[in-house]
């Protein structure tokens, strides 16, 4: 009799987003917010540490950033696999504990080796949470608005970018050790860990992949208020496989081509994106002759661009099969990088262009975040998302070591023109080779 009251449905497709469902998105927003406090604080802290002697030169600075992205690589690689094995919820909560505690350790230590380790572990936790949340949002969103919710969740959470900029602008000039306070703020992630412990739901798609259909139906009902029958959806979910089969799967059959194309798009895009975001506040201080206070202000304007770009991109994310707004946005981003390269030391112009660079970067970046998980089935979605993102961060990690040398050898202008070239390559790759995925059911794409 109970089954007769249920409607056959494909998870959340076609169902309205209720207040309960929205609360889950807000919980992810809060998690993103505290994660981004940690992710973006070092670009503001770095000039102060260089000035005050804790890190003595840009080579050590490059080592810290490179190791951080290496930690991200490992977090993406293992985080994706772990979340496919034990679930999105447990992995998400585990990641929050890691990055919050390691940020506090960064603030406490005066030992360079411990500092590098804690920064790498912070990156591990941050990206473990990021790859898990990307798949999680995709799996709990209606198919018709999946990209919109990816961008809106990121937009709310990435408001932390200007917030950390303003906090850093106010606190760091207070004294040589004031930067430590910025690291301590990363510990606020424990607040959302406690909320998540009580309210975060497991992904119903992951539950179905483990044969737990009744639990999945209960999750959908608790979020939407609608009793659904997922028996038909479960028929399209492949049987459980182990971690090695998941890994091999993304490099086999039709998924091999998808993996190669996603790497061609994502690796150069991420190298350029993170080089710009990590080094811009430091380089405008050292290369363009701005004061520490001016470079912090430019960095804050840069950070303001993040949430603005995410909000503005959200209505377009599901258009054109995802690939069209992503390709065109990356093209415009590349053009803006060239303008930034030739702007000189005009303070106001550099500030405006810095804002625009991050607005385009974050807008495009989270369209790409929504794009990747749409290429793989539930049984290996997060493993694949983790490995793709790990490969991208590995490229970022290696490239960070070369930024000081490239800056010294070719100068600020040519460095940013080079970044623009990488972005142009990604734009052409997605427009020419990428498939349309936006606005379709994940099971249909499988």
CSV table of C-alpha atoms in Angstrom, one decimal:
chain,number,residue,atom,x,y,z
A,1,UNK,CA,0.0,0.0,0.0
A,2,UNK,CA,2.9,2.3,0.8
A,3,UNK,CA,4.4,1.7,-2.7
A,4,UNK,CA,1.1,2.9,-4.3
A,5,UNK,CA,1.6,6.4,-2.8
A,6,UNK,CA,5.1,6.7,-4.3
A,7,UNK,CA,5.8,8.3,-7.7
A,8,UNK,CA,8.4,6.9,-10.0
A,9,UNK,CA,11.1,9.5,-10.3
A,10,UNK,CA,14.8,9.9,-11.1
A,11,UNK,CA,16.0,11.2,-7.7
A,12,UNK,CA,15.4,15.0,-7.7
A,13,UNK,CA,14.7,15.6,-11.4
A,14,UNK,CA,11.5,17.7,-11.9
A,15,UNK,CA,10.9,18.2,-8.2
A,16,UNK,CA,11.0,21.7,-6.6
A,17,UNK,CA,13.8,22.6,-4.2
A,18,UNK,CA,12.1,22.8,-0.7
A,19,UNK,CA,13.3,24.7,2.3
A,20,UNK,CA,14.8,21.5,3.8
A,21,UNK,CA,16.6,20.9,0.5
A,22,UNK,CA,17.8,24.5,0.4
A,23,UNK,CA,19.1,24.2,4.0
A,24,UNK,CA,21.4,21.4,2.8
A,25,UNK,CA,22.7,23.7,0.1
A,26,UNK,CA,23.2,26.4,2.7
A,27,UNK,CA,25.2,23.9,4.8
A,28,UNK,CA,27.5,23.3,1.8
A,29,UNK,CA,27.8,27.1,1.4
A,30,UNK,CA,29.0,27.5,5.0
A,31,UNK,CA,31.5,24.6,4.5
A,32,UNK,CA,32.8,26.3,1.3
A,33,UNK,CA,33.1,29.6,3.2
A,34,UNK,CA,35.4,28.3,5.9
A,35,UNK,CA,37.3,26.2,3.4
A,36,UNK,CA,37.9,29.3,1.2
A,37,UNK,CA,39.2,31.2,4.2
A,38,UNK,CA,41.9,28.6,4.4
A,39,UNK,CA,42.4,28.3,0.6
A,40,UNK,CA,42.9,32.0,-0.1
A,41,UNK,CA,44.6,33.3,3.1
A,42,UNK,CA,48.2,32.5,2.0
A,43,UNK,CA,48.2,34.9,-1.0
A,44,UNK,CA,47.7,37.7,1.5
A,45,UNK,CA,50.0,36.3,4.2
A,46,UNK,CA,52.9,35.6,1.8
A,47,UNK,CA,54.0,39.3,1.3
A,48,UNK,CA,54.0,39.8,5.1
A,49,UNK,CA,56.0,36.6,5.8
A,50,UNK,CA,58.5,37.6,3.1
A,51,UNK,CA,58.8,41.1,4.6
A,52,UNK,CA,59.1,39.9,8.2
A,53,UNK,CA,61.6,37.1,7.6
A,54,UNK,CA,59.8,33.9,8.4
A,55,UNK,CA,60.1,32.9,4.7
A,56,UNK,CA,63.3,34.4,3.4
A,57,UNK,CA,62.9,34.3,-0.4
A,58,UNK,CA,60.5,33.5,-3.2
A,59,UNK,CA,62.1,30.1,-3.7
A,60,UNK,CA,60.9,29.1,-0.2
A,61,UNK,CA,57.5,30.7,-1.0
A,62,UNK,CA,57.3,28.6,-4.2
A,63,UNK,CA,58.1,25.5,-2.1
A,64,UNK,CA,55.2,26.2,0.2
A,65,UNK,CA,52.7,26.8,-2.6
A,66,UNK,CA,54.0,23.8,-4.6
A,67,UNK,CA,53.7,21.5,-1.6
A,68,UNK,CA,50.2,22.9,-0.9
A,69,UNK,CA,49.0,22.0,-4.3
A,70,UNK,CA,50.7,18.6,-4.0
A,71,UNK,CA,48.6,18.1,-0.9
A,72,UNK,CA,45.6,19.1,-3.0
A,73,UNK,CA,46.6,16.5,-5.6
A,74,UNK,CA,46.6,13.8,-3.0
A,75,UNK,CA,43.4,15.0,-1.4
A,76,UNK,CA,41.7,14.9,-4.7
A,77,UNK,CA,43.1,11.4,-5.6
A,78,UNK,CA,42.3,9.7,-2.3
A,79,UNK,CA,39.3,11.8,-1.4
A,80,UNK,CA,37.4,10.8,-4.5
A,81,UNK,CA,38.2,7.1,-4.0
A,82,UNK,CA,37.3,7.3,-0.3
A,83,UNK,CA,34.0,9.0,-0.9
A,84,UNK,CA,33.0,6.3,-3.5
A,85,UNK,CA,33.8,3.6,-0.9
A,86,UNK,CA,32.5,5.0,2.4
A,87,UNK,CA,30.1,7.7,1.2
A,88,UNK,CA,30.0,11.4,0.5
A,89,UNK,CA,28.8,12.4,4.0
A,90,UNK,CA,31.6,10.7,6.0
A,91,UNK,CA,34.3,11.9,3.6
A,92,UNK,CA,33.0,15.5,3.6
A,93,UNK,CA,33.1,15.6,7.5
A,94,UNK,CA,36.5,14.0,7.6
A,95,UNK,CA,37.9,16.6,5.3
A,96,UNK,CA,36.6,19.5,7.3
A,97,UNK,CA,38.4,18.2,10.5
A,98,UNK,CA,41.6,17.9,8.5
A,99,UNK,CA,41.8,21.3,7.0
A,100,UNK,CA,40.5,23.2,10.0
A,101,UNK,CA,43.0,21.6,12.4
A,102,UNK,CA,45.9,22.0,10.0
A,103,UNK,CA,45.2,25.7,9.5
A,104,UNK,CA,45.4,26.2,13.3
A,105,UNK,CA,48.8,24.3,13.3
A,106,UNK,CA,50.0,26.7,10.6
A,107,UNK,CA,49.3,29.6,12.9
A,108,UNK,CA,51.0,28.0,15.9
A,109,UNK,CA,54.3,26.9,14.3
A,110,UNK,CA,57.5,28.9,13.7
A,111,UNK,CA,59.3,25.9,12.2
A,112,UNK,CA,59.5,26.0,8.4
A,113,UNK,CA,59.3,22.2,8.0
A,114,UNK,CA,56.2,22.0,10.2
A,115,UNK,CA,54.7,25.0,8.4
A,116,UNK,CA,55.2,23.3,5.0
A,117,UNK,CA,53.7,20.0,6.2
A,118,UNK,CA,50.7,21.7,7.8
A,119,UNK,CA,50.1,23.8,4.7
A,120,UNK,CA,50.2,20.6,2.5
A,121,UNK,CA,47.8,18.9,4.9
A,122,UNK,CA,45.5,21.9,4.7
A,123,UNK,CA,45.5,21.5,0.9
A,124,UNK,CA,44.8,17.8,1.3
A,125,UNK,CA,41.7,18.4,3.4
A,126,UNK,CA,40.4,21.3,1.3
A,127,UNK,CA,40.5,19.4,-1.9
A,128,UNK,CA,39.2,16.2,-0.4
A,129,UNK,CA,36.2,18.2,0.6
A,130,UNK,CA,36.0,20.0,-2.8
A,131,UNK,CA,35.9,16.9,-5.0
A,132,UNK,CA,33.4,15.3,-2.6
A,133,UNK,CA,31.1,18.3,-2.7
A,134,UNK,CA,31.3,18.7,-6.5
A,135,UNK,CA,29.9,15.2,-6.9
A,136,UNK,CA,27.5,15.6,-3.9
A,137,UNK,CA,25.9,18.7,-5.3
A,138,UNK,CA,25.6,17.1,-8.7
A,139,UNK,CA,23.9,14.1,-7.1
A,140,UNK,CA,21.4,16.0,-4.9
A,141,UNK,CA,20.4,18.6,-7.5
A,142,UNK,CA,17.6,18.5,-10.1
A,143,UNK,CA,19.0,17.6,-13.5
A,144,UNK,CA,17.6,20.8,-15.0
A,145,UNK,CA,19.4,23.1,-12.6
A,146,UNK,CA,22.5,21.2,-11.6
A,147,UNK,CA,25.0,23.8,-12.8
A,148,UNK,CA,23.0,26.6,-11.3
A,149,UNK,CA,23.3,25.1,-7.8
A,150,UNK,CA,27.0,24.3,-8.2
A,151,UNK,CA,27.6,28.0,-9.0
A,152,UNK,CA,25.2,29.4,-6.4
A,153,UNK,CA,26.7,27.2,-3.6
A,154,UNK,CA,30.2,28.3,-4.7
A,155,UNK,CA,29.1,31.9,-4.9
A,156,UNK,CA,27.9,32.0,-1.4
A,157,UNK,CA,30.9,30.1,0.0
A,158,UNK,CA,33.4,32.1,-2.0
A,159,UNK,CA,32.2,35.3,-0.4
A,160,UNK,CA,35.0,34.3,2.0
A,161,UNK,CA,37.4,35.5,-0.7
A,162,UNK,CA,36.7,39.2,-0.2
A,163,UNK,CA,36.1,38.6,3.5
A,164,UNK,CA,39.6,37.2,4.0
A,165,UNK,CA,41.0,40.0,1.9
A,166,UNK,CA,39.4,42.6,4.1
A,167,UNK,CA,40.4,40.8,7.3
A,168,UNK,CA,43.9,40.5,6.1
A,169,UNK,CA,44.0,44.1,5.0
A,170,UNK,CA,43.0,45.1,8.6
A,171,UNK,CA,45.0,42.6,10.6
A,172,UNK,CA,48.3,41.8,8.8
A,173,UNK,CA,49.8,45.3,9.0
A,174,UNK,CA,49.3,45.3,12.8
A,175,UNK,CA,52.5,43.5,13.5
A,176,UNK,CA,55.1,40.9,12.3
A,177,UNK,CA,53.1,38.0,13.8
A,178,UNK,CA,49.6,39.3,13.1
A,179,UNK,CA,49.3,36.9,10.1
A,180,UNK,CA,48.9,34.0,12.6
A,181,UNK,CA,45.5,35.3,13.5
A,182,UNK,CA,44.5,34.7,9.9
A,183,UNK,CA,45.4,31.0,10.1
A,184,UNK,CA,43.5,30.6,13.4
A,185,UNK,CA,40.4,31.8,11.6
A,186,UNK,CA,40.6,28.6,9.6
A,187,UNK,CA,39.6,26.7,12.7
A,188,UNK,CA,36.1,28.0,12.3
A,189,UNK,CA,35.4,25.1,10.0
A,190,UNK,CA,34.7,23.0,13.1
A,191,UNK,CA,31.4,24.9,13.4
A,192,UNK,CA,30.1,23.6,10.1
A,193,UNK,CA,31.5,20.1,10.9
A,194,UNK,CA,29.2,20.0,14.0
A,195,UNK,CA,26.2,21.2,11.9
A,196,UNK,CA,27.1,18.6,9.2
A,197,UNK,CA,27.4,15.9,11.8
A,198,UNK,CA,23.7,16.4,12.6
A,199,UNK,CA,22.1,17.6,9.4
A,200,UNK,CA,24.1,16.4,6.4
A,201,UNK,CA,22.4,13.7,4.4
A,202,UNK,CA,24.0,10.9,2.4
A,203,UNK,CA,23.8,11.1,-1.4
A,204,UNK,CA,20.8,9.0,-2.5
A,205,UNK,CA,22.6,8.1,-5.7
A,206,UNK,CA,25.5,6.7,-3.7
A,207,UNK,CA,23.1,4.7,-1.5
A,208,UNK,CA,21.5,3.2,-4.5
A,209,UNK,CA,24.9,2.3,-5.9
A,210,UNK,CA,25.4,0.3,-2.7
A,211,UNK,CA,22.0,-1.4,-3.0
A,212,UNK,CA,20.4,0.7,-0.2
A,213,UNK,CA,17.4,1.8,-2.2
A,214,UNK,CA,15.0,2.2,0.7
A,215,UNK,CA,17.4,4.6,2.5
A,216,UNK,CA,17.9,6.6,-0.7
A,217,UNK,CA,14.1,7.0,-1.1
A,218,UNK,CA,13.9,8.2,2.5
A,219,UNK,CA,16.6,10.8,1.9
A,220,UNK,CA,14.8,12.1,-1.2
A,221,UNK,CA,11.5,12.3,0.7
A,222,UNK,CA,13.1,14.1,3.7
A,223,UNK,CA,14.5,16.8,1.3
A,224,UNK,CA,11.6,17.1,-1.1
A,225,UNK,CA,8.5,16.0,0.9
A,226,UNK,CA,7.7,13.6,-2.0
A,227,UNK,CA,7.6,9.9,-1.7
A,228,UNK,CA,9.5,8.5,-4.7
A,229,UNK,CA,10.0,5.1,-6.1
A,230,UNK,CA,13.7,4.8,-7.2
A,231,UNK,CA,13.4,1.2,-8.5
A,232,UNK,CA,13.6,2.3,-12.2
A,233,UNK,CA,16.5,4.6,-11.4
A,234,UNK,CA,18.3,1.8,-9.6
A,235,UNK,CA,18.1,-0.3,-12.8
A,236,UNK,CA,20.4,2.2,-14.5
A,237,UNK,CA,22.9,2.1,-11.6
A,238,UNK,CA,25.7,-0.4,-12.5
A,239,UNK,CA,26.7,-3.0,-9.9
A,240,UNK,CA,29.3,-2.2,-7.2
A,241,UNK,CA,32.9,-2.3,-8.2
A,242,UNK,CA,36.1,-2.0,-6.2
A,243,UNK,CA,38.5,0.9,-6.2
A,244,UNK,CA,40.8,-0.6,-8.8
A,245,UNK,CA,37.9,-1.2,-11.2
A,246,UNK,CA,36.8,2.3,-10.7
A,247,UNK,CA,40.2,3.6,-11.5
A,248,UNK,CA,40.6,1.4,-14.6
A,249,UNK,CA,37.1,2.3,-15.7
A,250,UNK,CA,37.8,5.9,-16.4
A,251,UNK,CA,40.7,4.9,-18.7
A,252,UNK,CA,38.7,2.3,-20.6
A,253,UNK,CA,36.2,2.2,-23.4
A,254,UNK,CA,34.2,5.4,-24.0
A,255,UNK,CA,35.4,6.9,-20.7
A,256,UNK,CA,39.0,7.0,-21.9
A,257,UNK,CA,38.2,9.7,-24.5
A,258,UNK,CA,36.3,11.7,-22.0
A,259,UNK,CA,39.2,11.5,-19.5
A,260,UNK,CA,41.7,12.7,-22.1
A,261,UNK,CA,39.6,15.6,-23.2
A,262,UNK,CA,38.8,16.7,-19.6
A,263,UNK,CA,42.6,16.7,-18.9
A,264,UNK,CA,43.3,18.7,-22.0
A,265,UNK,CA,40.8,21.3,-20.9
A,266,UNK,CA,41.5,21.2,-17.2
A,267,UNK,CA,45.3,21.0,-16.7
A,268,UNK,CA,46.3,24.2,-18.6
A,269,UNK,CA,43.2,26.0,-17.2
A,270,UNK,CA,44.1,25.2,-13.6
A,271,UNK,CA,47.8,26.0,-14.1
A,272,UNK,CA,46.9,29.5,-15.3
A,273,UNK,CA,44.1,30.0,-12.8
A,274,UNK,CA,46.0,29.2,-9.7
A,275,UNK,CA,49.2,30.9,-10.8
A,276,UNK,CA,47.1,34.1,-11.2
A,277,UNK,CA,45.3,33.7,-7.9
A,278,UNK,CA,48.3,32.7,-5.8
A,279,UNK,CA,50.9,35.1,-7.2
A,280,UNK,CA,48.9,38.3,-8.2
A,281,UNK,CA,49.0,40.0,-4.7
A,282,UNK,CA,52.7,39.2,-4.3
A,283,UNK,CA,53.8,40.1,-7.8
A,284,UNK,CA,52.0,43.5,-7.9
A,285,UNK,CA,53.9,44.3,-4.8
A,286,UNK,CA,57.3,43.2,-6.0
A,287,UNK,CA,57.1,43.6,-9.7
A,288,UNK,CA,54.9,46.7,-10.2
A,289,UNK,CA,56.2,48.7,-7.2
A,290,UNK,CA,53.0,48.9,-5.2
A,291,UNK,CA,53.3,49.2,-1.4
A,292,UNK,CA,52.3,46.3,0.8
A,293,UNK,CA,49.1,48.1,1.7
A,294,UNK,CA,48.3,48.8,-2.0
A,295,UNK,CA,49.0,45.2,-3.0
A,296,UNK,CA,46.7,44.0,-0.2
A,297,UNK,CA,44.0,46.3,-1.5
A,298,UNK,CA,44.4,45.0,-5.0
A,299,UNK,CA,44.3,41.5,-3.6
A,300,UNK,CA,41.1,42.3,-1.8
A,301,UNK,CA,39.6,43.7,-5.1
A,302,UNK,CA,40.7,40.5,-6.8
A,303,UNK,CA,38.9,38.4,-4.2
A,304,UNK,CA,35.7,40.4,-4.5
A,305,UNK,CA,35.6,39.3,-8.1
A,306,UNK,CA,35.2,35.6,-7.1
A,307,UNK,CA,31.6,35.6,-5.7
A,308,UNK,CA,30.5,38.3,-8.2
A,309,UNK,CA,31.7,36.1,-11.0
A,310,UNK,CA,30.0,33.0,-9.6
A,311,UNK,CA,26.6,34.8,-9.1
A,312,UNK,CA,26.7,36.3,-12.6
A,313,UNK,CA,27.7,32.9,-14.2
A,314,UNK,CA,25.0,30.9,-12.4
A,315,UNK,CA,22.1,31.7,-14.9
A,316,UNK,CA,24.4,30.6,-17.8
A,317,UNK,CA,25.9,27.5,-16.4
A,318,UNK,CA,23.3,25.1,-17.7
A,319,UNK,CA,23.0,26.8,-21.1
A,320,UNK,CA,24.7,25.5,-24.3
A,321,UNK,CA,25.2,22.0,-22.8
A,322,UNK,CA,27.7,23.6,-20.3
A,323,UNK,CA,30.5,23.7,-22.9
A,324,UNK,CA,29.5,26.9,-24.7
A,325,UNK,CA,29.5,29.3,-21.7
A,326,UNK,CA,32.6,27.5,-20.4
A,327,UNK,CA,34.5,28.0,-23.7
A,328,UNK,CA,33.4,31.6,-24.3
A,329,UNK,CA,34.1,32.6,-20.7
A,330,UNK,CA,37.6,31.1,-20.9
A,331,UNK,CA,38.2,33.0,-24.1
A,332,UNK,CA,37.2,36.4,-22.5
A,333,UNK,CA,39.3,35.5,-19.4
A,334,UNK,CA,42.4,35.0,-21.6
A,335,UNK,CA,41.8,38.4,-23.2
A,336,UNK,CA,41.5,40.0,-19.8
A,337,UNK,CA,44.8,38.4,-18.7
A,338,UNK,CA,46.5,40.1,-21.7
A,339,UNK,CA,45.0,43.5,-20.6
A,340,UNK,CA,46.3,42.9,-17.1
A,341,UNK,CA,49.8,42.1,-18.5
A,342,UNK,CA,50.1,45.5,-20.3
A,343,UNK,CA,48.3,47.7,-17.8
A,344,UNK,CA,51.5,48.9,-16.2
A,345,UNK,CA,51.5,50.3,-12.7
A,346,UNK,CA,48.2,52.3,-13.0
A,347,UNK,CA,46.8,51.6,-9.5
A,348,UNK,CA,43.1,51.9,-10.3
A,349,UNK,CA,43.3,50.1,-13.6
A,350,UNK,CA,45.2,47.2,-12.1
A,351,UNK,CA,42.7,46.9,-9.3
A,352,UNK,CA,39.7,46.9,-11.8
A,353,UNK,CA,41.4,44.3,-14.0
A,354,UNK,CA,42.3,42.1,-11.0
A,355,UNK,CA,38.6,42.1,-10.0
A,356,UNK,CA,37.7,41.1,-13.5
A,357,UNK,CA,40.3,38.4,-13.7
A,358,UNK,CA,39.0,36.6,-10.6
A,359,UNK,CA,35.3,37.1,-11.6
A,360,UNK,CA,36.0,35.4,-15.0
A,361,UNK,CA,38.2,32.8,-13.3
A,362,UNK,CA,35.7,31.7,-10.7
A,363,UNK,CA,32.7,31.9,-13.0
A,364,UNK,CA,34.4,29.6,-15.5
A,365,UNK,CA,36.0,27.5,-12.9
A,366,UNK,CA,32.7,26.3,-11.3
A,367,UNK,CA,31.1,25.7,-14.7
A,368,UNK,CA,34.0,23.4,-15.2
A,369,UNK,CA,33.4,21.9,-11.7
A,370,UNK,CA,29.8,21.0,-12.7
A,371,UNK,CA,31.1,19.7,-16.1
A,372,UNK,CA,33.5,17.0,-14.9
A,373,UNK,CA,31.2,14.8,-12.8
A,374,UNK,CA,28.7,14.7,-15.6
A,375,UNK,CA,31.0,12.5,-17.7
A,376,UNK,CA,31.1,9.4,-15.4
A,377,UNK,CA,28.5,7.0,-13.8
A,378,UNK,CA,27.7,6.9,-10.1
A,379,UNK,CA,29.8,3.8,-9.5
A,380,UNK,CA,33.0,5.7,-10.3
A,381,UNK,CA,31.9,9.4,-10.4
A,382,UNK,CA,33.8,10.7,-7.4
A,383,UNK,CA,36.9,8.5,-8.0
A,384,UNK,CA,37.0,9.9,-11.5
A,385,UNK,CA,36.3,13.5,-10.3
A,386,UNK,CA,39.0,13.1,-7.7
A,387,UNK,CA,41.6,11.8,-10.2
A,388,UNK,CA,40.8,14.4,-12.8
A,389,UNK,CA,41.2,17.2,-10.2
A,390,UNK,CA,44.2,15.6,-8.7
A,391,UNK,CA,45.9,15.5,-12.1
A,392,UNK,CA,45.0,19.2,-12.6
A,393,UNK,CA,46.5,20.1,-9.1
A,394,UNK,CA,49.6,18.1,-9.8
A,395,UNK,CA,50.2,20.3,-12.9
A,396,UNK,CA,49.6,23.3,-10.7
A,397,UNK,CA,52.0,22.0,-8.0
A,398,UNK,CA,54.8,21.5,-10.6
A,399,UNK,CA,54.2,24.8,-12.3
A,400,UNK,CA,54.4,26.8,-9.0
A,401,UNK,CA,58.1,26.1,-8.7
A,402,UNK,CA,58.8,27.7,-12.1
A,403,UNK,CA,56.8,31.0,-11.6
A,404,UNK,CA,59.7,32.9,-9.8
A,405,UNK,CA,62.2,31.8,-12.5
A,406,UNK,CA,59.8,32.7,-15.3
A,407,UNK,CA,59.2,36.0,-13.7
A,408,UNK,CA,62.9,36.7,-13.3
A,409,UNK,CA,63.7,35.6,-16.9
A,410,UNK,CA,60.7,37.0,-18.9
A,411,UNK,CA,59.2,39.6,-16.7
A,412,UNK,CA,55.6,40.4,-15.4
A,413,UNK,CA,54.1,41.2,-18.8
A,414,UNK,CA,55.3,38.0,-20.6
A,415,UNK,CA,54.4,35.9,-17.6
A,416,UNK,CA,50.7,36.9,-17.8
A,417,UNK,CA,50.6,36.7,-21.6
A,418,UNK,CA,51.8,33.1,-21.1
A,419,UNK,CA,48.9,32.5,-18.7
A,420,UNK,CA,46.6,33.9,-21.3
A,421,UNK,CA,48.0,31.4,-23.8
A,422,UNK,CA,47.2,28.5,-21.5
A,423,UNK,CA,43.6,29.8,-21.1
A,424,UNK,CA,43.2,30.1,-24.9
A,425,UNK,CA,44.2,26.5,-25.3
A,426,UNK,CA,41.6,25.4,-22.8
A,427,UNK,CA,38.9,27.5,-24.5
A,428,UNK,CA,39.6,25.9,-27.9
A,429,UNK,CA,39.8,22.4,-26.4
A,430,UNK,CA,36.3,22.6,-24.8
A,431,UNK,CA,34.7,24.3,-27.8
A,432,UNK,CA,36.1,21.9,-30.3
A,433,UNK,CA,36.3,18.6,-28.3
A,434,UNK,CA,34.0,18.9,-25.3
A,435,UNK,CA,30.6,17.2,-25.2
A,436,UNK,CA,27.3,18.8,-24.2
A,437,UNK,CA,26.2,17.6,-20.7
A,438,UNK,CA,24.3,20.5,-19.0
A,439,UNK,CA,20.6,20.2,-18.3
A,440,UNK,CA,20.4,16.4,-18.7
A,441,UNK,CA,19.9,13.6,-16.2
A,442,UNK,CA,23.1,12.1,-14.9
A,443,UNK,CA,21.7,8.6,-15.7
A,444,UNK,CA,21.0,9.8,-19.3
A,445,UNK,CA,24.6,11.0,-19.7
A,446,UNK,CA,25.9,7.6,-18.4
